[in-house]
Short mmCIF file of C-alpha atoms in Angstrom, two decimals:
data_model
loop_
_atom_site.label_atom_id
_atom_site.label_comp_id
_atom_site.label_asym_id
_atom_site.label_seq_id
_atom_site.Cartn_x
_atom_site.Cartn_y
_atom_site.Cartn_z
CA MET A 137 113.94 19.21 -4.79
CA ASN A 138 117.26 21.48 -5.16
CA GLU A 139 117.70 24.91 -3.13
CA ILE A 140 117.96 26.56 -5.93
CA ASN A 141 116.15 25.74 -9.54
CA PHE A 142 118.03 27.03 -12.25
CA THR A 143 116.38 27.61 -15.66
CA SER A 144 119.55 28.05 -17.33
CA VAL A 145 123.62 28.75 -16.30
CA LYS A 146 126.39 29.60 -18.83
CA HIS A 147 129.62 30.38 -19.17
CA VAL A 148 130.98 33.92 -19.47
CA ALA A 149 134.36 34.14 -21.47
CA ASP A 150 136.58 36.97 -21.88
CA GLU A 151 138.42 38.38 -24.60
CA ASP A 152 140.78 35.72 -25.11
CA GLY A 153 138.04 32.89 -24.63
CA ASN A 154 138.63 32.20 -20.52
CA ASN A 155 135.97 31.48 -18.90
CA VAL A 156 135.61 33.98 -15.90
CA GLY A 157 132.23 33.79 -14.86
CA LEU A 158 128.85 32.21 -14.81
CA VAL A 159 125.15 33.84 -15.70
CA ALA A 160 122.36 31.91 -14.02
CA VAL A 161 118.78 32.19 -14.73
CA HIS A 162 116.79 31.08 -11.48
CA ASP A 163 113.12 32.26 -10.41
CA GLU A 164 112.77 34.51 -13.09
CA LYS A 165 116.05 36.52 -11.84
CA THR A 166 119.24 36.78 -13.47
CA THR A 167 122.60 36.24 -11.68
CA SER A 168 126.01 36.99 -12.52
CA VAL A 169 127.81 34.53 -10.25
CA ALA A 170 130.74 35.60 -8.45
CA MET A 171 132.99 32.15 -8.76
CA ARG A 172 134.10 31.47 -5.65
CA VAL A 173 134.24 28.48 -3.68
CA GLY A 174 132.05 29.70 -0.04
CA ASN A 175 129.55 31.55 -2.62
CA TYR A 176 126.50 30.11 -1.79
CA MET A 177 125.02 29.92 -5.39
CA TYR A 178 128.01 29.07 -6.70
CA ASP A 179 128.61 26.18 -4.60
CA GLU A 180 125.08 25.18 -5.47
CA ILE A 181 125.98 24.97 -9.04
CA MET A 182 128.52 23.33 -8.71
CA ARG A 183 126.82 20.76 -6.06
CA GLN A 184 124.03 20.26 -8.97
CA VAL A 185 126.42 19.82 -11.58
CA ALA A 186 128.09 17.20 -9.80
CA ALA A 187 124.73 15.26 -9.00
CA GLY A 188 124.52 15.48 -12.63
CA THR A 189 121.29 17.51 -12.57
CA LEU A 190 122.64 20.46 -14.29
CA THR A 191 124.97 21.72 -16.66
CA ILE A 192 126.62 24.54 -17.89
CA ALA A 193 126.30 26.15 -21.14
CA ASP A 194 129.52 27.19 -23.33
CA ALA A 195 129.77 30.73 -23.28
CA ASP A 196 128.35 32.77 -26.44
CA MET B 378 132.04 61.83 37.60
CA SER B 379 135.51 60.26 38.76
CA ARG B 380 137.52 58.04 36.54
CA ALA B 381 136.71 54.70 38.89
CA ARG B 382 132.89 55.26 38.75
CA ASP B 383 133.28 55.26 34.98
CA PHE B 384 134.80 52.04 35.25
CA ALA B 385 132.20 50.82 37.74
CA ASN B 386 129.47 51.76 35.34
CA LEU B 387 130.88 50.22 32.25
CA ALA B 388 131.12 47.29 34.42
CA GLY B 389 127.76 47.41 35.35
CA SER B 390 126.27 48.29 32.46
CA ALA B 391 127.03 44.34 31.02
CA ASP B 392 123.75 43.63 33.19
CA VAL B 393 121.48 46.16 30.95
CA GLY B 394 122.89 44.73 28.07
CA GLY B 395 125.15 48.05 28.03
CA ILE B 396 128.55 46.16 26.67
CA THR B 397 128.26 46.49 22.59
CA GLY B 398 129.11 43.82 20.18
CA LYS B 399 128.45 40.77 22.46
CA ASN B 400 125.99 39.45 20.33
CA LEU B 401 127.45 36.99 17.76
CA ILE B 402 124.08 36.78 15.81
CA ILE B 403 123.43 39.88 13.56
CA ASN B 404 119.84 41.33 13.20
CA GLY B 405 118.80 39.17 16.30
CA ASN B 406 115.64 41.57 16.35
CA MET B 407 114.65 40.84 13.12
CA ALA B 408 114.53 44.49 12.21
CA VAL B 409 116.54 44.76 8.99
CA ALA B 410 114.29 42.80 6.17
CA GLN B 411 116.21 44.37 2.86
CA ARG B 412 114.80 41.35 0.79
CA GLY B 413 110.92 42.15 2.01
CA THR B 414 108.87 41.70 4.55
CA SER B 415 106.74 38.59 3.20
CA VAL B 416 107.41 35.84 1.09
CA THR B 417 104.28 33.62 0.05
CA GLY B 418 104.76 29.99 -1.12
CA VAL B 419 108.22 29.00 -0.41
CA ASP B 420 109.31 25.51 -1.26
CA GLY B 421 113.01 25.65 -0.63
CA GLY B 422 115.63 26.60 1.44
CA GLY B 423 117.33 30.18 1.37
CA TYR B 424 117.05 33.67 2.19
CA GLU B 425 113.80 35.29 1.86
CA THR B 426 112.97 38.01 4.10
CA VAL B 427 114.79 38.84 7.41
CA ASP B 428 118.64 39.65 7.03
CA ARG B 429 120.81 37.15 7.78
CA PHE B 430 118.52 34.45 8.32
CA ARG B 431 117.76 31.50 6.01
CA THR B 432 115.86 28.07 6.13
CA ALA B 433 117.84 24.85 5.09
CA TYR B 434 116.14 21.78 3.79
CA ASN B 435 116.97 17.91 3.69
CA GLY B 436 115.36 15.20 1.98
CA PRO B 437 113.52 17.75 1.04
CA PRO B 438 110.11 17.71 1.88
CA ASP B 439 108.77 18.57 -1.34
CA GLN B 440 105.12 19.27 -0.54
CA LEU B 441 105.98 21.83 1.73
CA ARG B 442 105.06 25.21 1.15
CA VAL B 443 105.47 28.11 3.56
CA THR B 444 105.21 31.77 3.95
CA HIS B 445 108.07 33.90 5.52
CA ALA B 446 107.25 36.81 7.43
CA GLN B 447 108.69 39.71 9.14
CA VAL B 448 105.62 40.83 11.61
CA ALA B 449 105.32 43.31 13.98
CA ASP B 450 104.60 40.77 17.13
CA ALA B 451 106.98 40.15 19.58
CA PRO B 452 107.64 40.30 23.16
CA ALA B 453 108.11 43.40 25.43
CA GLY B 454 110.99 45.29 24.55
CA LEU B 455 111.18 44.14 20.92
CA THR B 456 109.18 45.37 17.74
CA ASN B 457 109.43 42.58 15.17
CA SER B 458 110.05 39.00 14.67
CA PHE B 459 110.60 36.30 12.02
CA LYS B 460 107.17 34.12 11.25
CA LEU B 461 107.18 31.02 9.35
CA THR B 462 103.68 29.75 8.75
CA VAL B 463 102.64 26.14 6.64
CA THR B 464 100.45 27.02 4.10
CA THR B 465 100.77 23.24 2.62
CA GLU B 466 101.75 20.56 5.35
CA GLU B 467 104.07 17.87 4.25
CA GLY B 468 102.38 14.78 4.99
CA THR B 469 104.30 12.05 6.98
CA LEU B 470 107.64 13.00 7.45
CA ALA B 471 110.38 10.76 5.45
CA SER B 472 113.18 9.73 7.65
CA ASP B 473 115.82 11.82 5.71
CA GLU B 474 113.74 15.31 5.86
CA ARG B 475 114.71 17.78 7.88
CA VAL B 476 113.66 21.71 7.98
CA ARG B 477 115.63 24.34 10.02
CA PHE B 478 115.54 27.76 10.29
CA GLN B 479 119.22 29.30 10.81
CA GLN B 480 122.21 31.98 10.90
CA ARG B 481 125.51 31.27 9.53
CA ILE B 482 128.13 33.11 11.31
CA GLU B 483 131.28 34.57 9.61
CA ALA B 484 134.46 32.84 11.02
CA PHE B 485 136.11 35.93 11.63
CA ASN B 486 133.51 37.10 14.12
CA LEU B 487 134.28 33.64 16.34
CA GLN B 488 137.86 33.99 17.04
CA HIS B 489 137.63 35.28 20.66
CA LEU B 490 135.68 31.83 21.27
CA ALA B 491 139.15 30.02 21.31
CA PHE B 492 137.79 26.58 19.95
CA GLY B 493 139.97 24.25 19.02
CA THR B 494 141.99 24.82 22.12
CA SER B 495 142.07 24.18 25.94
CA SER B 496 140.76 27.95 26.52
CA ALA B 497 137.40 27.32 24.21
CA SER B 498 134.90 29.16 25.92
CA PRO B 499 131.14 28.34 26.85
CA ILE B 500 128.58 29.76 24.50
CA THR B 501 125.00 30.91 25.80
CA LEU B 502 122.01 31.34 23.37
CA SER B 503 118.81 32.95 24.14
CA PHE B 504 116.02 33.84 22.27
CA TYR B 505 111.91 34.53 22.21
CA VAL B 506 109.97 31.84 20.47
CA LYS B 507 106.34 31.62 20.04
CA SER B 508 104.52 28.49 17.94
CA SER B 509 100.97 27.69 17.56
CA ILE B 510 102.69 23.98 18.11
CA ALA B 511 103.84 23.43 21.55
CA GLY B 512 106.57 20.69 22.40
CA THR B 513 110.01 19.55 22.18
CA TYR B 514 112.24 21.13 19.36
CA GLY B 515 116.02 21.07 18.95
CA VAL B 516 118.74 23.62 18.60
CA GLU B 517 122.06 22.71 16.52
CA LEU B 518 125.32 24.18 16.35
CA ASN B 519 127.75 23.09 13.64
CA ILE B 520 131.15 23.85 13.18
CA ALA B 521 131.85 23.37 9.29
CA ASP B 522 135.83 23.89 9.57
CA ALA B 523 135.86 20.76 11.87
CA SER B 524 132.52 18.77 10.97
CA ARG B 525 131.31 18.68 14.78
CA SER B 526 128.38 19.68 16.17
CA ALA B 527 126.17 19.99 19.55
CA ALA B 528 122.40 20.11 20.20
CA GLN B 529 120.02 20.67 22.75
CA SER B 530 116.70 20.68 22.96
CA TYR B 531 113.82 23.18 24.77
CA THR B 532 110.32 23.05 25.53
CA ILE B 533 107.34 25.42 24.30
CA SER B 534 105.34 25.07 27.11
CA ASN B 535 102.14 27.06 25.80
CA ALA B 536 101.11 27.34 21.89
CA ASN B 537 100.70 30.97 20.87
CA THR B 538 102.86 32.37 23.82
CA TRP B 539 105.89 34.33 23.68
CA GLU B 540 108.31 32.39 25.85
CA LYS B 541 112.04 32.95 26.46
CA LYS B 542 114.45 29.93 25.99
CA THR B 543 118.41 30.01 27.16
CA LEU B 544 120.65 26.96 26.18
CA THR B 545 124.56 27.02 27.28
CA PHE B 546 126.91 25.00 24.93
CA ALA B 547 130.31 24.01 26.34
CA GLY B 548 132.98 25.49 24.60
CA ASP B 549 134.64 23.01 21.89
CA THR B 550 138.15 22.24 22.82
CA ALA B 551 138.87 19.95 19.46
CA GLY B 552 137.00 21.83 16.82
CA ALA B 553 138.98 24.74 15.50
CA ILE B 554 137.27 27.94 13.86
CA ASN B 555 139.52 28.90 10.64
CA ASN B 556 140.06 32.50 11.26
CA ASP B 557 138.64 33.62 7.50
CA ASN B 558 135.54 34.75 6.03
CA GLY B 559 133.89 31.68 5.58
CA GLU B 560 130.98 29.90 7.36
CA GLY B 561 132.40 29.60 11.34
CA LEU B 562 129.29 28.63 13.13
CA GLN B 563 125.86 27.65 11.85
CA VAL B 564 123.19 27.76 14.59
CA SER B 565 119.80 26.12 13.56
CA TRP B 566 116.10 25.81 15.13
CA VAL B 567 115.24 22.39 14.02
CA LEU B 568 111.50 22.78 12.72
CA ALA B 569 111.24 19.11 11.86
CA ALA B 570 113.63 16.27 11.54
CA GLY B 571 112.96 12.66 10.16
CA THR B 572 114.32 9.97 12.31
CA ASP B 573 117.77 10.33 10.45
CA TYR B 574 117.96 13.35 12.50
CA THR B 575 116.48 12.03 16.06
CA SER B 576 117.14 8.35 16.35
CA GLY B 577 120.29 8.75 18.17
CA THR B 578 121.45 10.16 21.67
CA LEU B 579 121.37 14.16 21.55
CA ALA B 580 124.73 15.29 20.75
CA THR B 581 124.42 18.23 23.93
CA ALA B 582 128.35 18.46 23.77
CA PHE B 583 130.34 19.36 20.54
CA ALA B 584 131.14 16.06 18.93
CA ALA B 585 132.03 14.87 15.38
CA THR B 586 128.94 15.35 13.36
CA THR B 587 126.64 12.17 13.47
CA SER B 588 123.19 12.93 11.86
CA ALA B 589 121.17 10.56 14.14
CA ASN B 590 122.30 12.80 17.24
CA LEU B 591 121.50 16.42 15.66
CA ALA B 592 117.97 16.63 17.29
CA PRO B 593 116.11 15.46 20.01
CA SER B 594 113.93 12.32 19.76
CA GLY B 595 110.44 14.18 20.59
CA GLN B 596 110.83 16.78 18.19
CA GLU B 597 107.42 18.24 17.17
CA ASN B 598 107.03 18.26 13.41
CA LEU B 599 105.89 21.89 12.55
CA ILE B 600 105.65 21.13 8.69
CA GLY B 601 103.33 18.38 9.27
CA THR B 602 100.24 20.78 10.06
CA ASP B 603 98.65 22.99 8.09
CA ASN B 604 98.67 26.78 9.21
CA ALA B 605 100.95 26.00 11.83
CA THR B 606 103.06 28.75 12.72
CA TRP B 607 106.51 29.76 14.40
CA GLN B 608 108.09 32.84 15.29
CA LEU B 609 111.26 33.93 16.84
CA THR B 610 113.35 37.35 17.91
CA GLY B 611 115.40 38.60 20.46
CA VAL B 612 118.15 36.15 19.51
CA GLN B 613 121.60 36.38 21.23
CA LEU B 614 124.54 34.22 21.27
CA GLU B 615 127.31 35.50 23.63
CA VAL B 616 130.48 34.42 25.42
CA GLY B 617 129.81 32.86 28.72
CA SER B 618 127.51 30.52 30.46
CA THR B 619 125.16 33.25 31.10
CA ALA B 620 122.55 35.03 29.23
CA THR B 621 122.62 38.86 29.39
CA PRO B 622 119.70 40.88 28.48
CA PHE B 623 119.32 41.19 24.47
CA GLU B 624 121.91 43.66 22.92
CA HIS B 625 120.04 46.82 21.54
CA GLU B 626 121.71 48.68 18.81
CA SER B 627 120.79 51.54 16.27
CA TYR B 628 118.85 50.22 13.14
CA ALA B 629 121.76 51.85 11.01
CA THR B 630 124.48 49.77 12.98
CA THR B 631 122.55 46.44 12.34
CA LEU B 632 121.58 47.26 8.83
CA GLN B 633 125.11 48.09 8.32
CA LYS B 634 126.25 44.79 9.72
CA CYS B 635 123.75 42.94 7.19
CA GLN B 636 125.13 44.89 4.19
CA ARG B 637 128.17 42.90 4.72
CA TYR B 638 126.27 40.09 3.29
CA PHE B 639 123.54 41.39 1.29
CA TYR B 640 121.86 44.71 0.17
CA ARG B 641 119.76 45.66 -3.09
CA ILE B 642 119.68 48.77 -5.11
CA GLY B 643 116.39 50.43 -6.16
CA GLY B 644 112.93 50.52 -5.29
CA ASP B 645 113.31 54.21 -4.99
CA PHE B 646 112.50 56.44 -7.57
CA GLU B 647 113.11 59.89 -9.18
CA THR B 648 110.56 62.20 -8.43
CA ALA B 649 109.20 63.33 -11.50
CA ALA B 650 105.66 62.33 -11.78
CA THR B 651 105.99 61.38 -15.24
CA ASP B 652 109.06 58.93 -14.48
CA THR B 653 107.98 57.88 -10.95
CA GLN B 654 109.09 54.38 -11.66
CA VAL B 655 112.44 55.04 -12.74
CA GLY B 656 115.71 54.59 -10.64
CA ARG B 657 119.21 55.18 -10.97
CA LEU B 658 120.96 51.74 -10.21
CA ALA B 659 124.50 52.28 -11.40
CA SER B 660 126.98 54.31 -13.55
CA GLY B 661 129.69 53.09 -15.97
CA VAL B 662 130.83 53.09 -19.49
CA LEU B 663 130.34 51.95 -22.72
CA SER B 664 132.95 49.23 -24.21
CA SER B 665 131.74 49.08 -27.34
CA ALA B 666 128.12 50.01 -29.30
CA THR B 667 126.23 47.10 -27.45
CA ALA B 668 128.37 45.99 -24.29
CA SER B 669 129.08 48.46 -21.14
CA VAL B 670 130.61 48.00 -17.83
CA MET B 671 128.97 48.93 -14.84
CA MET B 672 130.02 50.41 -11.75
CA ARG B 673 129.19 50.84 -7.98
CA PRO B 674 131.03 50.99 -4.38
CA ASN B 675 129.60 48.74 -2.03
CA PRO B 676 127.84 50.17 1.02
CA VAL B 677 130.30 48.27 3.38
CA THR B 678 133.42 46.15 2.66
CA MET B 679 131.39 42.93 2.15
CA ARG B 680 132.27 39.65 3.39
CA ASP B 681 133.70 38.55 -0.19
CA ALA B 682 133.15 39.32 -3.72
CA PRO B 683 129.38 39.40 -4.48
CA ASN B 684 126.71 37.77 -6.75
CA VAL B 685 124.84 40.47 -8.81
CA THR B 686 121.10 39.71 -9.25
CA PHE B 687 118.85 41.58 -11.51
CA ASP B 688 115.68 40.79 -9.58
CA ASP B 689 113.46 41.75 -12.40
CA ALA B 690 113.30 39.94 -16.06
CA VAL B 691 116.35 42.22 -17.95
CA ALA B 692 114.43 44.04 -20.52
CA ASN B 693 113.21 46.09 -17.58
CA TYR B 694 116.43 47.44 -17.18
CA THR B 695 117.66 50.60 -19.49
CA LEU B 696 121.14 51.90 -19.99
CA MET B 697 120.73 55.25 -20.85
CA THR B 698 123.53 57.37 -22.46
CA SER B 699 123.92 60.87 -24.08
CA ARG B 700 122.33 59.74 -27.45
CA THR B 701 119.85 57.15 -26.65
CA THR B 702 118.11 54.81 -23.95
CA ASN B 703 117.54 51.01 -24.59
CA ALA B 704 116.59 48.09 -22.95
CA VAL B 705 119.33 45.77 -21.53
CA THR B 706 119.52 42.78 -23.48
CA ALA B 707 121.73 40.38 -21.20
CA LEU B 708 123.51 40.38 -17.80
CA THR B 709 127.58 38.99 -18.63
CA GLY B 710 130.27 38.92 -16.61
CA ASN B 711 130.82 39.83 -12.73
CA GLN B 712 134.04 41.51 -11.96
CA SER B 713 133.31 42.68 -8.61
CA THR B 714 135.33 42.70 -5.56
CA ALA B 715 134.23 43.06 -1.77
CA SER B 716 134.38 46.70 -2.01
CA THR B 717 132.97 47.46 -5.47
CA ILE B 718 130.44 45.84 -8.23
CA ALA B 719 131.30 45.56 -11.29
CA PHE B 720 129.10 43.82 -14.30
CA GLY B 721 128.77 43.70 -17.90
CA LEU B 722 125.73 44.26 -19.69
CA THR B 723 124.83 44.27 -23.53
CA SER B 724 121.88 46.30 -24.73
CA GLY B 725 121.03 47.70 -28.09
CA ALA B 726 123.15 49.46 -30.49
CA THR B 727 122.92 53.30 -30.88
CA SER B 728 125.44 54.50 -28.57
CA ASN B 729 129.02 54.44 -28.85
CA ASP B 730 132.21 53.06 -27.54
CA GLY B 731 133.49 54.99 -24.37
CA ASP B 732 130.06 56.80 -23.86
CA GLY B 733 129.12 57.37 -20.42
CA ALA B 734 126.04 55.33 -19.31
CA VAL B 735 123.54 54.95 -16.43
CA LEU B 736 121.61 51.74 -15.58
CA ARG B 737 118.56 52.54 -14.87
CA SER B 738 114.98 50.45 -13.40
CA THR B 739 111.70 50.77 -15.55
CA ARG B 740 109.42 49.66 -12.73
CA ALA B 741 109.43 49.07 -8.86
CA GLN B 742 110.65 45.54 -8.90
CA SER B 743 113.45 46.25 -10.95
CA THR B 744 116.02 46.14 -8.43
CA ILE B 745 119.50 44.79 -8.14
CA SER B 746 120.42 42.34 -5.25
CA ILE B 747 123.76 42.42 -4.31
CA SER B 748 124.91 38.96 -2.21
CA ALA B 749 128.29 37.48 -0.64
CA GLU B 750 125.91 35.51 1.57
CA LEU B 751 127.44 32.46 3.39
#
């Protein structure tokens, strides 16, 4: 069990195609995540990605 | 009154909790619960009810389900407490399983402790606790920047009775706390701990973190009993070797302190009888027919750029312009700063680039949570 159970996590890209954010769906909520180390949700996403249990989808 | 008398009164006021700002814990009286006053079926760690306090799970105990609540049950002089109730017990506790209730204190607020220097100050933690299961419990302090910890035990002598506990920890001369907005000190009340955490010698003074030394060998297993309860309030962490009376402060002051880490928009509505569930949440501008940027200043400067969470399905939020009102279809980028939230939305295509727009809720639970929690 993870601290947050993500349904999906997706990159958000700027007009130049650079990844500038993450949008996470979890617990029937949607969060636009600040990409900051020390942000508990961003850290949890990165932890789950490193553990191989979560994949971040490409931006639309 | 003479100036000398004023100073004498100020000095003496420490005995009655008169000196303000001494409590390093925010919301120690459990008065503020912006997320709500009760959450059932909690199956993992995180922030649920009372502000600034969270649970942390290790293992984790996967069968466990608990209820978190802010309740109107407290010892004399206090009004509220946090209450955790076990609704589905975990069964046999695995060696790596642990459940803690904790507050993570921002490092900026701890610099006067002078940890990591020869002038490190002792700190004293006092709190009121009540549980259906009497016995031995642990309290753990952790300095993330230095990977150092200290732990002590306390005893609940009588079940279902408020008891005040006081624990003093020697200052840590080796473990420096960075002067930044990150986590400086984690204060945790241990509710259950497997043998990975209890098999060593309790580290009563700060030392390099060793898991086996973080909880007392006789630690009670609160999560092994259905309907077990554990309550906490009147939490104070202060410099020095003596616990002084709990520092009462206005609700507004505590709320402002909490909002540096979390606040919620919505839940309050227009007064029009036909629109009772509609609240205006943020305003902004359309950058194309379907995309918009919403902004809103934060009530206080937050700890860091926050996350923006739509607490309801995005379709239950609408974007109103002078031309029309459309359902939101997606939450996109987050350009928030510590002072202002700013986020992108997509919605229906019946407005024009440059139109002003107001983001609205459609029902009570269509709120937005702003979080820069540690």
